[in-house]
Amino acid sequence: MTAQRIGFLLWPHTRALTLALAEEALRAARRLHPEALYEPVFMSAETVAEAEGWRLPGQAWNGVLEQCQRIFLVADEIPQTVPAPLAAVLKQLSRSGVSIGALSAGIYPLAQLGLLDGYRAAVHWRWHDDFTERYPKVIATNHLFEWDRDRLSACGGMAVLDLLLAVLSRDHGAELAGAVSEELVVERIREGSERQRIPLKNRLGSSHPKLTQAVLLMEANIEEPLTTDEIAQHVCVSRRQLERIFKQYLTRVPSQYYLELRLNRARQMLMQTSKSIIQIGLSCGFSSGPHFSSAYRNFFGVTPREDRNQRRGQSVAEAAPVVAERG
């Protein structure tokens, strides 16, 4: 029986965990099922000097992918480009019907090539705004993973294992997926349609129902913030009682927590979208540019413009060795 070769094209800075989850699921399946003859093949998509410490496995891509029955593009930081020869091969394989997937930030090169246009793709919540702005033709979801025709995608983290278990289930039946899950001591097999974000009560470290209701209201009203009195009225407690609950569980009053929530949302948009600072401030509930800039500086220690420029400068500096290597 011929082994099924699954190619993993790796971009620099891919994390060990991402690869370990994928590889161990396939290797466990091979141990447990005589017909699950998976052969993972790891290849570097870009030839760059790796930093000390964790090094990507496998060899540099040799220009051939045709022997792989499935291909996954893998990255944990957003790749800037796709080498032209690799782009040509991936497009050719797509036209021939080869199943192509992406793990974590691997969706970016796949979308850049237009190979996700019209497809559903699971996008990590940290990159969702940036990705949807760049690639409006892709149906970006906040699910753990997506399997849309011949395109597979997992948002990253443990969802990589969830997607591979779905592959095993479709290839060899749910019993094998369950056996691999048990072998890896995974509590349950999660469906792709499950949401990425953990339940709010877990994030808050509290199951107090009034606190959960109040924070959900805040998260749903970022652009037009509610007053503390309005939030208290919605969750059916007095203002003093609401403030007492926030102080007890979150060590801050509701207005302070709400402001931090809006500022963190603004920072995420600054780093992930090309919207103007004024647009971002307004969409996060600030009445004017100076008001937004002042609140941002008081909380983060820099203005929105300084923060965006610093982050972009860091990105350019980190990309410089890659450019030099290509040259």
Coordinates of C-alpha atoms in Angstrom, one line a residue:
M1 CA 0.0 0.0 0.0
T2 CA 1.4 3.4 -1.0
A3 CA 1.9 6.0 1.7
Q4 CA 0.1 9.3 1.4
R5 CA 2.7 12.1 1.3
I6 CA 1.6 15.3 3.0
G7 CA 3.8 18.3 2.3
F8 CA 4.3 21.0 4.9
L9 CA 5.7 24.2 3.5
L10 CA 7.2 26.2 6.3
W11 CA 7.9 29.9 6.6
P12 CA 10.5 31.3 9.0
H13 CA 9.5 31.6 12.7
T14 CA 7.0 28.7 12.5
R15 CA 6.7 27.4 16.1
A16 CA 7.6 23.9 17.2
L17 CA 4.2 23.4 18.7
T18 CA 2.4 23.9 15.4
L19 CA 4.4 21.3 13.6
A20 CA 4.4 18.9 16.6
L21 CA 0.6 18.9 16.7
A22 CA 0.3 18.1 13.0
E23 CA 3.1 15.5 12.9
E24 CA 2.2 13.6 16.0
A25 CA -1.5 13.3 14.9
L26 CA -0.3 11.7 11.6
R27 CA 2.3 9.5 13.3
A28 CA -0.2 8.3 16.0
A29 CA -2.6 7.4 13.2
R30 CA 0.0 5.4 11.5
R31 CA 0.8 3.5 14.7
L32 CA -2.9 2.7 15.4
H33 CA -4.2 1.9 11.9
P34 CA -2.5 -0.3 9.3
E35 CA -3.9 1.7 6.4
A36 CA -3.2 5.2 7.7
L37 CA 0.1 5.4 5.9
Y38 CA 0.8 9.1 6.2
E39 CA 4.2 10.4 5.3
P40 CA 4.8 14.0 6.5
V41 CA 7.4 15.9 4.5
F42 CA 8.7 19.2 5.8
M43 CA 10.2 21.8 3.4
S44 CA 11.3 25.4 3.9
A45 CA 9.3 27.8 1.7
E46 CA 12.0 30.5 2.0
T47 CA 15.7 30.1 2.2
V48 CA 16.8 32.4 5.1
A49 CA 19.2 32.2 8.0
E50 CA 17.4 30.8 11.0
A51 CA 18.0 32.4 14.4
E52 CA 19.7 30.4 17.2
G53 CA 17.5 28.0 19.0
W54 CA 14.5 26.3 17.4
R55 CA 15.2 25.4 13.8
L56 CA 12.7 24.3 11.1
P57 CA 12.9 20.6 10.2
G58 CA 13.4 19.3 6.7
Q59 CA 15.1 20.7 3.7
A60 CA 14.7 23.7 1.4
W61 CA 11.9 23.3 -1.1
N62 CA 13.4 21.7 -4.2
G63 CA 10.9 22.9 -6.8
V64 CA 8.7 19.8 -6.7
L65 CA 5.4 19.2 -4.9
E66 CA 3.6 17.0 -7.4
Q67 CA 4.3 13.8 -5.3
C68 CA 2.3 15.2 -2.3
Q69 CA -1.3 14.3 -2.1
R70 CA -2.0 17.2 0.3
I71 CA -0.1 20.4 1.0
F72 CA -0.2 22.7 4.0
L73 CA 1.3 26.2 4.1
V74 CA 2.5 26.8 7.7
A75 CA 3.5 30.1 9.4
D76 CA 3.1 31.6 12.8
E77 CA 4.1 35.1 11.7
I78 CA 2.6 36.8 8.7
P79 CA 4.8 36.0 5.6
Q80 CA 5.5 39.1 3.5
T81 CA 5.9 37.3 0.1
V82 CA 5.6 34.0 -1.7
P83 CA 8.7 33.1 -3.8
A84 CA 7.7 33.3 -7.5
P85 CA 8.6 29.7 -8.4
L86 CA 6.6 28.4 -5.4
A87 CA 3.6 30.6 -6.4
A88 CA 3.6 29.1 -9.9
V89 CA 3.7 25.5 -8.6
L90 CA 0.9 26.1 -6.1
K91 CA -1.3 27.7 -8.7
Q92 CA -0.7 24.8 -11.0
L93 CA -1.5 22.2 -8.3
S94 CA -4.7 24.1 -7.4
R95 CA -5.8 24.0 -11.1
S96 CA -5.2 20.2 -11.0
G97 CA -7.4 19.8 -7.9
V98 CA -4.8 19.1 -5.3
S99 CA -6.1 19.7 -1.7
I100 CA -4.2 22.7 -0.3
G101 CA -4.4 23.8 3.3
A102 CA -3.0 26.4 5.6
L103 CA -2.2 26.4 9.3
S104 CA -2.1 29.6 11.4
A105 CA -0.7 32.5 9.4
G106 CA -0.2 30.2 6.4
I107 CA -3.5 31.5 5.2
Y108 CA -1.8 34.7 4.2
P109 CA 0.4 33.4 1.3
L110 CA -2.5 31.2 0.2
A111 CA -4.8 34.3 0.1
Q112 CA -2.1 36.4 -1.6
L113 CA -2.1 34.0 -4.5
G114 CA -5.9 34.2 -4.9
L115 CA -6.3 30.6 -3.9
L116 CA -8.7 31.3 -1.1
D117 CA -11.0 33.7 -3.1
G118 CA -14.6 32.6 -2.6
Y119 CA -13.6 30.0 0.1
R120 CA -14.2 30.0 3.8
A121 CA -11.0 30.3 5.8
A122 CA -10.4 30.1 9.6
V123 CA -8.5 33.3 10.6
H124 CA -7.0 33.7 14.1
W125 CA -8.9 36.4 16.0
R126 CA -5.7 38.5 16.3
W127 CA -5.4 38.8 12.6
H128 CA -9.0 39.0 11.6
D129 CA -9.3 42.7 10.9
D130 CA -6.0 42.8 9.0
F131 CA -6.9 39.7 6.9
T132 CA -10.4 40.9 6.0
E133 CA -9.0 44.3 4.9
R134 CA -6.3 42.7 2.7
Y135 CA -8.4 39.9 1.3
P136 CA -12.1 40.9 1.0
K137 CA -12.8 38.1 -1.5
V138 CA -12.0 35.4 1.2
I139 CA -14.8 34.4 3.6
A140 CA -12.9 34.8 6.8
T141 CA -14.5 33.1 9.9
N142 CA -13.7 33.0 13.6
H143 CA -14.1 29.2 13.7
L144 CA -11.4 26.8 14.8
F145 CA -11.0 25.4 11.4
E146 CA -12.6 25.3 8.0
W147 CA -12.8 22.5 5.3
D148 CA -14.3 24.1 2.2
R149 CA -14.1 21.9 -0.8
D150 CA -10.4 21.4 -1.5
R151 CA -9.2 24.1 1.0
L152 CA -8.4 23.4 4.6
S153 CA -7.4 26.0 7.2
A154 CA -6.9 26.0 11.0
C155 CA -6.6 29.3 12.9
G156 CA -3.5 28.1 14.9
G157 CA -2.7 26.7 18.3
M158 CA -4.6 23.6 19.3
A159 CA -6.9 24.0 16.3
V160 CA -4.2 22.5 14.2
L161 CA -4.8 19.2 16.0
D162 CA -8.5 19.6 15.6
L163 CA -8.1 19.9 11.8
L164 CA -5.8 16.9 11.5
L165 CA -8.3 14.8 13.5
A166 CA -11.0 15.9 11.0
V167 CA -8.7 14.7 8.2
L168 CA -8.2 11.3 9.9
S169 CA -11.9 11.0 10.4
R170 CA -12.7 11.7 6.8
D171 CA -9.9 9.5 5.5
H172 CA -10.3 6.5 7.8
G173 CA -13.4 7.0 10.0
A174 CA -14.3 8.6 13.3
E175 CA -13.1 5.6 15.2
L176 CA -9.5 6.3 14.2
A177 CA -9.8 10.0 15.0
G178 CA -11.2 9.0 18.4
A179 CA -8.3 6.6 19.0
V180 CA -5.7 9.2 18.1
S181 CA -7.5 11.7 20.4
E182 CA -7.4 9.2 23.2
E183 CA -3.7 8.4 22.5
L184 CA -2.8 12.1 22.8
V185 CA -5.0 12.5 25.9
V186 CA -7.2 15.0 24.2
E187 CA -10.4 15.5 26.2
R188 CA -12.7 15.8 23.3
I189 CA -12.7 16.2 19.5
R190 CA -13.8 19.8 18.7
E191 CA -15.9 20.6 15.7
G192 CA -14.5 23.1 13.2
S193 CA -17.5 25.4 13.7
E194 CA -16.7 26.0 17.3
R195 CA -15.6 29.6 18.2
Q196 CA -11.9 30.4 18.8
R197 CA -12.3 32.6 21.9
I198 CA -12.6 30.9 25.2
P199 CA -15.8 31.5 27.2
L200 CA -15.8 35.0 28.7
K201 CA -16.2 33.7 32.3
N202 CA -12.9 31.8 31.8
R203 CA -11.1 34.8 30.5
L204 CA -12.3 36.9 33.4
G205 CA -11.5 34.2 35.9
S206 CA -15.0 34.5 37.3
S207 CA -18.4 33.1 36.7
H208 CA -20.3 35.9 38.3
P209 CA -23.3 36.3 36.0
K210 CA -23.7 40.1 36.4
L211 CA -20.0 40.6 35.7
T212 CA -20.2 38.5 32.5
Q213 CA -23.3 40.3 31.3
A214 CA -21.7 43.7 31.9
V215 CA -18.5 42.8 30.0
L216 CA -20.4 41.3 27.1
L217 CA -22.3 44.6 26.9
M218 CA -19.1 46.5 26.8
E219 CA -17.6 44.3 24.1
A220 CA -20.7 44.7 22.0
N221 CA -20.7 48.5 22.3
I222 CA -17.2 49.7 21.5
E223 CA -18.0 52.4 19.0
E224 CA -20.8 54.0 21.1
P225 CA -19.9 53.3 24.7
L226 CA -22.6 53.0 27.3
T227 CA -22.4 54.8 30.6
T228 CA -21.9 52.9 33.8
D229 CA -25.5 53.7 34.8
E230 CA -26.8 52.3 31.5
I231 CA -24.8 49.1 32.0
A232 CA -26.0 48.7 35.5
Q233 CA -29.6 49.2 34.3
H234 CA -29.2 46.6 31.6
V235 CA -27.9 44.0 34.0
C236 CA -30.4 44.9 36.7
V237 CA -28.1 46.0 39.5
S238 CA -27.4 49.4 41.1
R239 CA -24.4 51.4 40.0
R240 CA -22.7 50.9 43.4
Q241 CA -23.3 47.2 43.2
L242 CA -21.8 47.0 39.7
E243 CA -18.7 48.9 40.8
R244 CA -18.3 46.7 43.8
I245 CA -18.5 43.5 41.6
F246 CA -15.8 45.0 39.2
K247 CA -13.5 46.0 42.1
Q248 CA -13.9 42.5 43.7
Y249 CA -13.2 40.5 40.5
L250 CA -11.2 42.8 38.2
T251 CA -9.7 45.2 40.7
R252 CA -10.9 48.3 38.8
V253 CA -14.2 50.2 38.3
P254 CA -16.4 49.6 35.3
S255 CA -15.4 52.8 33.5
Q256 CA -11.7 52.0 33.8
Y257 CA -12.1 48.4 32.5
Y258 CA -14.3 49.7 29.6
L259 CA -11.6 52.3 28.7
E260 CA -8.9 49.7 28.7
L261 CA -11.0 47.4 26.5
R262 CA -11.5 50.2 24.0
L263 CA -7.9 51.2 24.0
N264 CA -6.7 47.6 23.5
R265 CA -9.1 47.3 20.6
A266 CA -7.7 50.5 19.1
R267 CA -4.2 49.2 19.4
Q268 CA -5.1 46.0 17.7
M269 CA -6.6 48.0 14.8
L270 CA -3.6 50.3 14.6
M271 CA -1.3 47.3 14.1
Q272 CA -3.5 45.3 11.8
T273 CA -5.3 47.7 9.6
S274 CA -4.5 50.7 7.4
K275 CA -7.3 52.8 8.8
S276 CA -6.4 56.4 9.8
I277 CA -5.9 57.2 13.5
I278 CA -9.0 59.4 13.5
Q279 CA -11.1 56.5 12.0
I280 CA -9.8 54.1 14.6
G281 CA -10.4 56.5 17.5
L282 CA -14.0 57.1 16.4
S283 CA -14.7 53.4 15.9
C284 CA -13.5 52.8 19.4
G285 CA -15.7 55.4 21.0
F286 CA -13.5 58.4 21.3
S287 CA -15.1 61.7 20.4
S288 CA -12.0 63.3 18.7
G289 CA -8.5 62.7 17.7
P290 CA -6.9 64.7 20.6
H291 CA -9.1 62.8 23.1
F292 CA -8.1 59.5 21.6
S293 CA -4.4 60.4 21.5
S294 CA -4.4 61.6 25.1
A295 CA -6.1 58.5 26.5
Y296 CA -3.8 56.3 24.4
R297 CA -0.7 58.0 25.6
N298 CA -1.8 57.9 29.2
F299 CA -2.4 54.2 29.0
F300 CA 0.4 52.9 26.7
G301 CA 3.0 55.6 27.2
V302 CA 3.1 56.6 23.5
T303 CA 0.8 58.3 21.1
P304 CA -1.1 56.1 18.6
R305 CA 1.1 57.5 15.8
E306 CA 4.3 56.8 17.7
D307 CA 3.1 53.3 18.5
R308 CA 2.2 52.5 14.9
N309 CA 5.5 53.9 13.5
Q310 CA 7.5 51.9 16.1
R311 CA 5.8 48.7 15.3
R312 CA 6.2 49.2 11.6
G313 CA 9.8 50.1 12.0
Q314 CA 10.4 46.8 13.9
S315 CA 8.6 44.9 11.2
V316 CA 10.9 46.4 8.5
A317 CA 14.0 45.7 10.6
E318 CA 13.0 42.1 11.1
A319 CA 12.3 41.7 7.4
A320 CA 15.6 43.2 6.3
P321 CA 17.7 39.9 6.7
V322 CA 15.1 38.2 4.5
V323 CA 15.4 40.7 1.8
A324 CA 19.2 40.6 2.0
E325 CA 19.1 36.8 1.7
R326 CA 17.0 37.0 -1.4
G327 CA 19.3 39.5 -2.9

